[in-house]
Amino acid sequence: MDEENIYDKIQELFGQVPDNLNILEESINIDLQMEYFEYSKKIKKELISEKILASIEQLFKPDLAIPARKKLLVQLASLEEVEAYRAIEKYLSNPGPELREWAILAFQESRMLLQSKFLDENQVFISTGLGGKGTGLRYFVVLLLKEGNAFSQLQQKIIKNEFEYVLKKHKGEIEEVNFEENFATLLTIIPIKSSIKEIFKMAIAESNQYGDFLKTNFIVTNVKKISLEEIKDFIQKQKDLGQAGE
């Protein structure tokens, strides 16, 4: 699981974990993020600051085509100018719905560029599909019921209480808990320094003291919320593999 080693990889890359970590808080599709950063890299080769700043008013004209607006947002985000940052900030206060996430990425890039300029140090940016909060990353977790077709009310209460207790102990939090037939899903925030595997293994062990009803293996990702259909398909495949091995 690559997510498990994010902190270690940062430490390996920089020799230490820098204080100037910036975590993208919004949940934005990874493919869109890749598209944005590839486009930004390309745009930086053809920047003319004066021309771009002179085009700021175009950003707010309703008849500006989406491709042109996307390009202008990326161009503005690539300038070390407060005027460009303020323009993106103003647009983001009332963006077109089709460009809201694009504008968020532009705003984040612009803010980091200015921070690097004024603080005279490079900023470190971490983005995942599910985003984060403060110094924590957001993770989607699937817990699997050992037997039966649904969690009892008592089991649901145990999971909520024990997982909240363990996560708080590690300075994390639960944002959502949902129970769907023979599995449960959680949306959580985990500090970047923490061991994801250890936290959830501990929470499962704590819950299993009250009836041993959870499987010890679980699904965790920070890329996206997994759909119910995908989870059910995964569970069925695991069941088929188990039967095939009998």
mmCIF file of C-alpha atoms in Angstrom:
data_model
loop_
_atom_site.group_PDB
_atom_site.id
_atom_site.type_symbol
_atom_site.label_atom_id
_atom_site.label_comp_id
_atom_site.label_asym_id
_atom_site.label_seq_id
_atom_site.Cartn_x
_atom_site.Cartn_y
_atom_site.Cartn_z
ATOM 1 C CA MET A 1 0.000 0.000 0.000
ATOM 2 C CA ASP A 2 1.761 3.156 -1.234
ATOM 3 C CA GLU A 3 -0.283 5.462 1.008
ATOM 4 C CA GLU A 4 1.333 3.830 4.031
ATOM 5 C CA ASN A 5 4.732 5.290 3.186
ATOM 6 C CA ILE A 6 3.958 8.899 2.192
ATOM 7 C CA TYR A 7 5.685 10.330 5.263
ATOM 8 C CA ASP A 8 8.727 8.073 4.820
ATOM 9 C CA LYS A 9 8.981 8.941 1.135
ATOM 10 C CA ILE A 10 8.932 12.679 1.888
ATOM 11 C CA GLN A 11 11.627 12.157 4.497
ATOM 12 C CA GLU A 12 13.693 10.148 2.035
ATOM 13 C CA LEU A 13 13.297 12.782 -0.681
ATOM 14 C CA PHE A 14 14.189 15.836 1.416
ATOM 15 C CA GLY A 15 16.416 14.260 4.059
ATOM 16 C CA GLN A 16 13.856 15.380 6.635
ATOM 17 C CA VAL A 17 10.167 16.229 6.669
ATOM 18 C CA PRO A 18 9.880 19.966 5.925
ATOM 19 C CA ASP A 19 7.629 22.249 7.940
ATOM 20 C CA ASN A 20 6.271 23.895 4.806
ATOM 21 C CA LEU A 21 3.936 21.068 3.772
ATOM 22 C CA ASN A 22 0.789 22.131 1.924
ATOM 23 C CA ILE A 23 -1.989 19.554 1.643
ATOM 24 C CA LEU A 24 -4.767 19.986 -0.899
ATOM 25 C CA GLU A 25 -7.951 19.867 1.174
ATOM 26 C CA GLU A 26 -10.460 19.383 -1.632
ATOM 27 C CA SER A 27 -11.389 15.984 -3.051
ATOM 28 C CA ILE A 28 -10.449 16.291 -6.719
ATOM 29 C CA ASN A 29 -10.253 13.479 -9.264
ATOM 30 C CA ILE A 30 -6.656 12.322 -9.768
ATOM 31 C CA ASP A 31 -6.997 12.365 -13.567
ATOM 32 C CA LEU A 32 -8.060 16.010 -13.469
ATOM 33 C CA GLN A 33 -5.133 16.843 -11.197
ATOM 34 C CA MET A 34 -2.713 15.161 -13.598
ATOM 35 C CA GLU A 35 -4.268 17.027 -16.524
ATOM 36 C CA TYR A 36 -3.885 20.330 -14.668
ATOM 37 C CA PHE A 37 -0.251 19.855 -13.664
ATOM 38 C CA GLU A 38 0.788 18.594 -17.105
ATOM 39 C CA TYR A 39 -0.906 21.611 -18.688
ATOM 40 C CA SER A 40 0.702 23.947 -16.126
ATOM 41 C CA LYS A 41 4.131 22.536 -16.925
ATOM 42 C CA LYS A 42 3.551 23.167 -20.612
ATOM 43 C CA ILE A 43 2.175 26.688 -20.105
ATOM 44 C CA LYS A 44 5.212 27.803 -18.092
ATOM 45 C CA LYS A 45 7.342 27.584 -21.236
ATOM 46 C CA GLU A 46 5.405 30.379 -22.961
ATOM 47 C CA LEU A 47 4.627 32.973 -20.269
ATOM 48 C CA ILE A 48 4.560 36.706 -20.934
ATOM 49 C CA SER A 49 3.584 38.301 -17.616
ATOM 50 C CA GLU A 50 2.451 41.696 -18.889
ATOM 51 C CA LYS A 51 0.194 40.179 -21.528
ATOM 52 C CA ILE A 52 -1.410 37.761 -19.073
ATOM 53 C CA LEU A 53 -2.042 40.427 -16.419
ATOM 54 C CA ALA A 54 -3.604 42.634 -19.070
ATOM 55 C CA SER A 55 -6.055 39.790 -19.815
ATOM 56 C CA ILE A 56 -7.393 39.413 -16.260
ATOM 57 C CA GLU A 57 -10.767 40.982 -17.040
ATOM 58 C CA GLN A 58 -11.327 38.292 -19.669
ATOM 59 C CA LEU A 59 -11.526 35.737 -16.852
ATOM 60 C CA PHE A 60 -14.841 37.192 -15.671
ATOM 61 C CA LYS A 61 -16.532 37.548 -19.051
ATOM 62 C CA PRO A 62 -19.350 34.978 -19.399
ATOM 63 C CA ASP A 63 -18.747 34.506 -23.127
ATOM 64 C CA LEU A 64 -15.121 33.357 -22.692
ATOM 65 C CA ALA A 65 -14.868 29.770 -23.920
ATOM 66 C CA ILE A 66 -14.014 27.106 -21.330
ATOM 67 C CA PRO A 67 -10.668 26.114 -22.922
ATOM 68 C CA ALA A 68 -9.573 29.768 -22.978
ATOM 69 C CA ARG A 69 -10.673 30.265 -19.360
ATOM 70 C CA LYS A 70 -8.790 27.120 -18.274
ATOM 71 C CA LYS A 71 -5.657 28.392 -19.998
ATOM 72 C CA LEU A 72 -5.933 31.844 -18.431
ATOM 73 C CA LEU A 73 -6.368 30.371 -14.945
ATOM 74 C CA VAL A 74 -3.222 28.265 -15.374
ATOM 75 C CA GLN A 75 -1.297 31.224 -16.802
ATOM 76 C CA LEU A 76 -2.275 33.436 -13.860
ATOM 77 C CA ALA A 77 -1.357 30.679 -11.392
ATOM 78 C CA SER A 78 2.110 30.539 -12.922
ATOM 79 C CA LEU A 79 2.928 34.190 -12.167
ATOM 80 C CA GLU A 80 4.607 35.418 -9.001
ATOM 81 C CA GLU A 81 2.180 38.328 -8.839
ATOM 82 C CA VAL A 82 -0.300 39.220 -6.090
ATOM 83 C CA GLU A 83 -2.582 40.666 -8.770
ATOM 84 C CA ALA A 84 -2.793 37.252 -10.440
ATOM 85 C CA TYR A 85 -3.491 35.525 -7.100
ATOM 86 C CA ARG A 86 -6.287 37.969 -6.279
ATOM 87 C CA ALA A 87 -7.851 37.440 -9.700
ATOM 88 C CA ILE A 88 -7.983 33.666 -9.205
ATOM 89 C CA GLU A 89 -9.306 34.138 -5.674
ATOM 90 C CA LYS A 90 -12.084 36.411 -6.982
ATOM 91 C CA TYR A 91 -13.008 33.943 -9.729
ATOM 92 C CA LEU A 92 -13.066 31.056 -7.242
ATOM 93 C CA SER A 93 -15.624 32.913 -5.106
ATOM 94 C CA ASN A 94 -18.156 32.378 -7.897
ATOM 95 C CA PRO A 95 -16.747 29.931 -10.468
ATOM 96 C CA GLY A 96 -18.548 28.173 -13.272
ATOM 97 C CA PRO A 97 -19.416 24.672 -11.945
ATOM 98 C CA GLU A 98 -17.467 22.996 -14.754
ATOM 99 C CA LEU A 99 -14.257 24.808 -13.757
ATOM 100 C CA ARG A 100 -14.535 24.931 -9.966
ATOM 101 C CA GLU A 101 -11.985 22.159 -9.331
ATOM 102 C CA TRP A 102 -9.657 23.546 -12.009
ATOM 103 C CA ALA A 103 -9.814 26.938 -10.307
ATOM 104 C CA ILE A 104 -9.077 25.356 -6.903
ATOM 105 C CA LEU A 105 -5.890 23.818 -8.314
ATOM 106 C CA ALA A 106 -4.918 27.147 -9.890
ATOM 107 C CA PHE A 107 -5.542 28.945 -6.582
ATOM 108 C CA GLN A 108 -3.428 26.416 -4.677
ATOM 109 C CA GLU A 109 -0.564 26.730 -7.165
ATOM 110 C CA SER A 110 -0.699 30.534 -7.106
ATOM 111 C CA ARG A 111 -0.722 30.657 -3.302
ATOM 112 C CA MET A 112 2.263 28.316 -3.053
ATOM 113 C CA LEU A 113 4.189 30.325 -5.630
ATOM 114 C CA LEU A 114 3.698 33.519 -3.637
ATOM 115 C CA GLN A 115 4.576 31.793 -0.377
ATOM 116 C CA SER A 116 7.818 30.556 -1.926
ATOM 117 C CA LYS A 117 8.592 34.067 -3.148
ATOM 118 C CA PHE A 118 7.838 35.961 0.070
ATOM 119 C CA LEU A 119 9.177 33.348 2.500
ATOM 120 C CA ASP A 120 12.185 32.644 0.291
ATOM 121 C CA GLU A 121 11.739 28.873 0.570
ATOM 122 C CA ASN A 122 10.208 26.261 -1.701
ATOM 123 C CA GLN A 123 6.834 24.921 -0.630
ATOM 124 C CA VAL A 124 6.003 21.201 -0.619
ATOM 125 C CA PHE A 125 2.605 20.331 -2.061
ATOM 126 C CA ILE A 126 0.804 17.038 -1.395
ATOM 127 C CA SER A 127 -2.369 16.192 -3.273
ATOM 128 C CA THR A 128 -4.452 13.029 -3.307
ATOM 129 C CA GLY A 129 -7.792 12.211 -4.873
ATOM 130 C CA LEU A 130 -9.576 12.533 -1.522
ATOM 131 C CA GLY A 131 -7.688 15.577 -0.308
ATOM 132 C CA GLY A 132 -6.991 16.263 3.341
ATOM 133 C CA LYS A 133 -7.370 18.596 6.283
ATOM 134 C CA GLY A 134 -4.652 20.474 8.142
ATOM 135 C CA THR A 135 -1.683 18.107 8.307
ATOM 136 C CA GLY A 136 -3.808 15.011 7.711
ATOM 137 C CA LEU A 137 -4.830 13.071 4.625
ATOM 138 C CA ARG A 138 -8.315 11.775 3.932
ATOM 139 C CA TYR A 139 -8.754 7.987 3.599
ATOM 140 C CA PHE A 140 -11.703 5.865 2.519
ATOM 141 C CA VAL A 141 -11.854 2.582 4.436
ATOM 142 C CA VAL A 142 -13.983 -0.535 3.964
ATOM 143 C CA LEU A 143 -14.517 -2.917 6.894
ATOM 144 C CA LEU A 144 -15.792 -6.430 6.231
ATOM 145 C CA LEU A 145 -18.225 -8.431 8.356
ATOM 146 C CA LYS A 146 -17.045 -11.974 9.125
ATOM 147 C CA GLU A 147 -20.440 -13.652 9.108
ATOM 148 C CA GLY A 148 -24.023 -12.717 8.396
ATOM 149 C CA ASN A 149 -25.651 -10.310 5.977
ATOM 150 C CA ALA A 150 -25.833 -7.163 8.060
ATOM 151 C CA PHE A 151 -24.321 -5.442 11.100
ATOM 152 C CA SER A 152 -26.434 -5.473 14.234
ATOM 153 C CA GLN A 153 -27.208 -2.212 15.993
ATOM 154 C CA LEU A 154 -24.757 -3.178 18.732
ATOM 155 C CA GLN A 155 -21.981 -3.905 16.215
ATOM 156 C CA GLN A 156 -22.572 -0.566 14.510
ATOM 157 C CA LYS A 157 -22.303 1.218 17.860
ATOM 158 C CA ILE A 158 -19.102 -0.669 18.726
ATOM 159 C CA ILE A 159 -17.465 0.289 15.411
ATOM 160 C CA LYS A 160 -18.379 3.952 15.789
ATOM 161 C CA ASN A 161 -17.143 4.114 19.382
ATOM 162 C CA GLU A 162 -13.940 2.076 19.011
ATOM 163 C CA PHE A 163 -12.801 3.646 15.745
ATOM 164 C CA GLU A 164 -13.501 7.130 17.056
ATOM 165 C CA TYR A 165 -11.505 6.304 20.211
ATOM 166 C CA VAL A 166 -8.485 4.895 18.324
ATOM 167 C CA LEU A 167 -8.420 7.679 15.728
ATOM 168 C CA LYS A 168 -8.664 10.416 18.354
ATOM 169 C CA LYS A 169 -5.804 8.748 20.205
ATOM 170 C CA HIS A 170 -3.704 9.215 17.052
ATOM 171 C CA LYS A 171 -5.013 12.769 16.418
ATOM 172 C CA GLY A 172 -7.244 11.603 13.575
ATOM 173 C CA GLU A 173 -10.989 11.870 13.073
ATOM 174 C CA ILE A 174 -13.957 10.197 11.422
ATOM 175 C CA GLU A 175 -15.963 12.292 8.967
ATOM 176 C CA GLU A 176 -18.473 9.658 7.823
ATOM 177 C CA VAL A 177 -19.565 6.133 8.760
ATOM 178 C CA ASN A 178 -21.994 4.104 6.671
ATOM 179 C CA PHE A 179 -23.211 0.530 7.000
ATOM 180 C CA GLU A 180 -24.140 -1.368 3.845
ATOM 181 C CA GLU A 181 -25.190 -5.004 4.216
ATOM 182 C CA ASN A 182 -22.057 -7.001 5.134
ATOM 183 C CA PHE A 183 -19.560 -4.138 5.014
ATOM 184 C CA ALA A 184 -19.047 -0.695 6.496
ATOM 185 C CA THR A 185 -17.371 2.353 4.954
ATOM 186 C CA LEU A 186 -15.559 5.144 6.779
ATOM 187 C CA LEU A 187 -14.192 8.463 5.608
ATOM 188 C CA THR A 188 -11.374 9.464 7.911
ATOM 189 C CA ILE A 189 -8.613 12.010 8.406
ATOM 190 C CA ILE A 190 -5.254 10.562 9.458
ATOM 191 C CA PRO A 191 -2.149 12.641 10.297
ATOM 192 C CA ILE A 192 0.478 12.231 7.611
ATOM 193 C CA LYS A 193 3.019 10.978 10.169
ATOM 194 C CA SER A 194 0.801 8.100 11.313
ATOM 195 C CA SER A 195 0.908 4.467 10.210
ATOM 196 C CA ILE A 196 -2.387 3.783 8.429
ATOM 197 C CA LYS A 197 -2.143 0.014 8.755
ATOM 198 C CA GLU A 198 -1.366 0.093 12.461
ATOM 199 C CA ILE A 199 -4.215 2.479 13.272
ATOM 200 C CA PHE A 200 -6.878 0.405 11.533
ATOM 201 C CA LYS A 201 -5.494 -2.912 12.742
ATOM 202 C CA MET A 202 -5.705 -1.547 16.288
ATOM 203 C CA ALA A 203 -9.265 -0.258 15.794
ATOM 204 C CA ILE A 204 -10.401 -3.598 14.358
ATOM 205 C CA ALA A 205 -8.756 -5.462 17.249
ATOM 206 C CA GLU A 206 -10.489 -3.179 19.767
ATOM 207 C CA SER A 207 -13.861 -3.750 18.082
ATOM 208 C CA ASN A 208 -13.341 -7.511 17.924
ATOM 209 C CA GLN A 209 -13.007 -7.698 21.689
ATOM 210 C CA TYR A 210 -16.796 -7.444 21.661
ATOM 211 C CA GLY A 211 -17.678 -10.454 19.534
ATOM 212 C CA ASP A 212 -14.901 -10.978 16.968
ATOM 213 C CA PHE A 213 -17.209 -9.918 14.115
ATOM 214 C CA LEU A 214 -14.840 -7.984 11.792
ATOM 215 C CA LYS A 215 -12.404 -9.497 9.316
ATOM 216 C CA THR A 216 -8.839 -8.408 10.018
ATOM 217 C CA ASN A 217 -8.206 -7.483 6.391
ATOM 218 C CA PHE A 218 -9.663 -4.205 5.130
ATOM 219 C CA ILE A 219 -9.607 -1.915 2.102
ATOM 220 C CA VAL A 220 -8.088 1.573 2.350
ATOM 221 C CA THR A 221 -7.367 4.214 -0.281
ATOM 222 C CA ASN A 222 -6.822 7.964 -0.541
ATOM 223 C CA VAL A 223 -7.510 8.067 -4.275
ATOM 224 C CA LYS A 224 -11.322 8.075 -4.295
ATOM 225 C CA LYS A 225 -14.483 6.904 -2.585
ATOM 226 C CA ILE A 226 -15.041 3.367 -3.834
ATOM 227 C CA SER A 227 -18.549 2.781 -5.151
ATOM 228 C CA LEU A 228 -20.871 0.243 -3.522
ATOM 229 C CA GLU A 229 -20.835 -1.778 -6.734
ATOM 230 C CA GLU A 230 -17.020 -1.929 -6.735
ATOM 231 C CA ILE A 231 -16.975 -3.048 -3.084
ATOM 232 C CA LYS A 232 -19.607 -5.734 -3.674
ATOM 233 C CA ASP A 233 -17.691 -6.948 -6.717
ATOM 234 C CA PHE A 234 -14.474 -7.152 -4.679
ATOM 235 C CA ILE A 235 -16.204 -9.105 -1.876
ATOM 236 C CA GLN A 236 -17.729 -11.526 -4.377
ATOM 237 C CA LYS A 237 -14.371 -12.118 -6.069
ATOM 238 C CA GLN A 238 -12.760 -12.819 -2.698
ATOM 239 C CA LYS A 239 -15.558 -15.257 -1.904
ATOM 240 C CA ASP A 240 -15.130 -16.992 -5.265
ATOM 241 C CA LEU A 241 -11.372 -17.290 -4.726
ATOM 242 C CA GLY A 242 -11.971 -18.769 -1.297
ATOM 243 C CA GLN A 243 -14.382 -21.334 -2.664
ATOM 244 C CA ALA A 244 -12.001 -22.194 -5.499
ATOM 245 C CA GLY A 245 -9.253 -22.869 -2.983
ATOM 246 C CA GLU A 246 -11.348 -25.272 -0.932
#
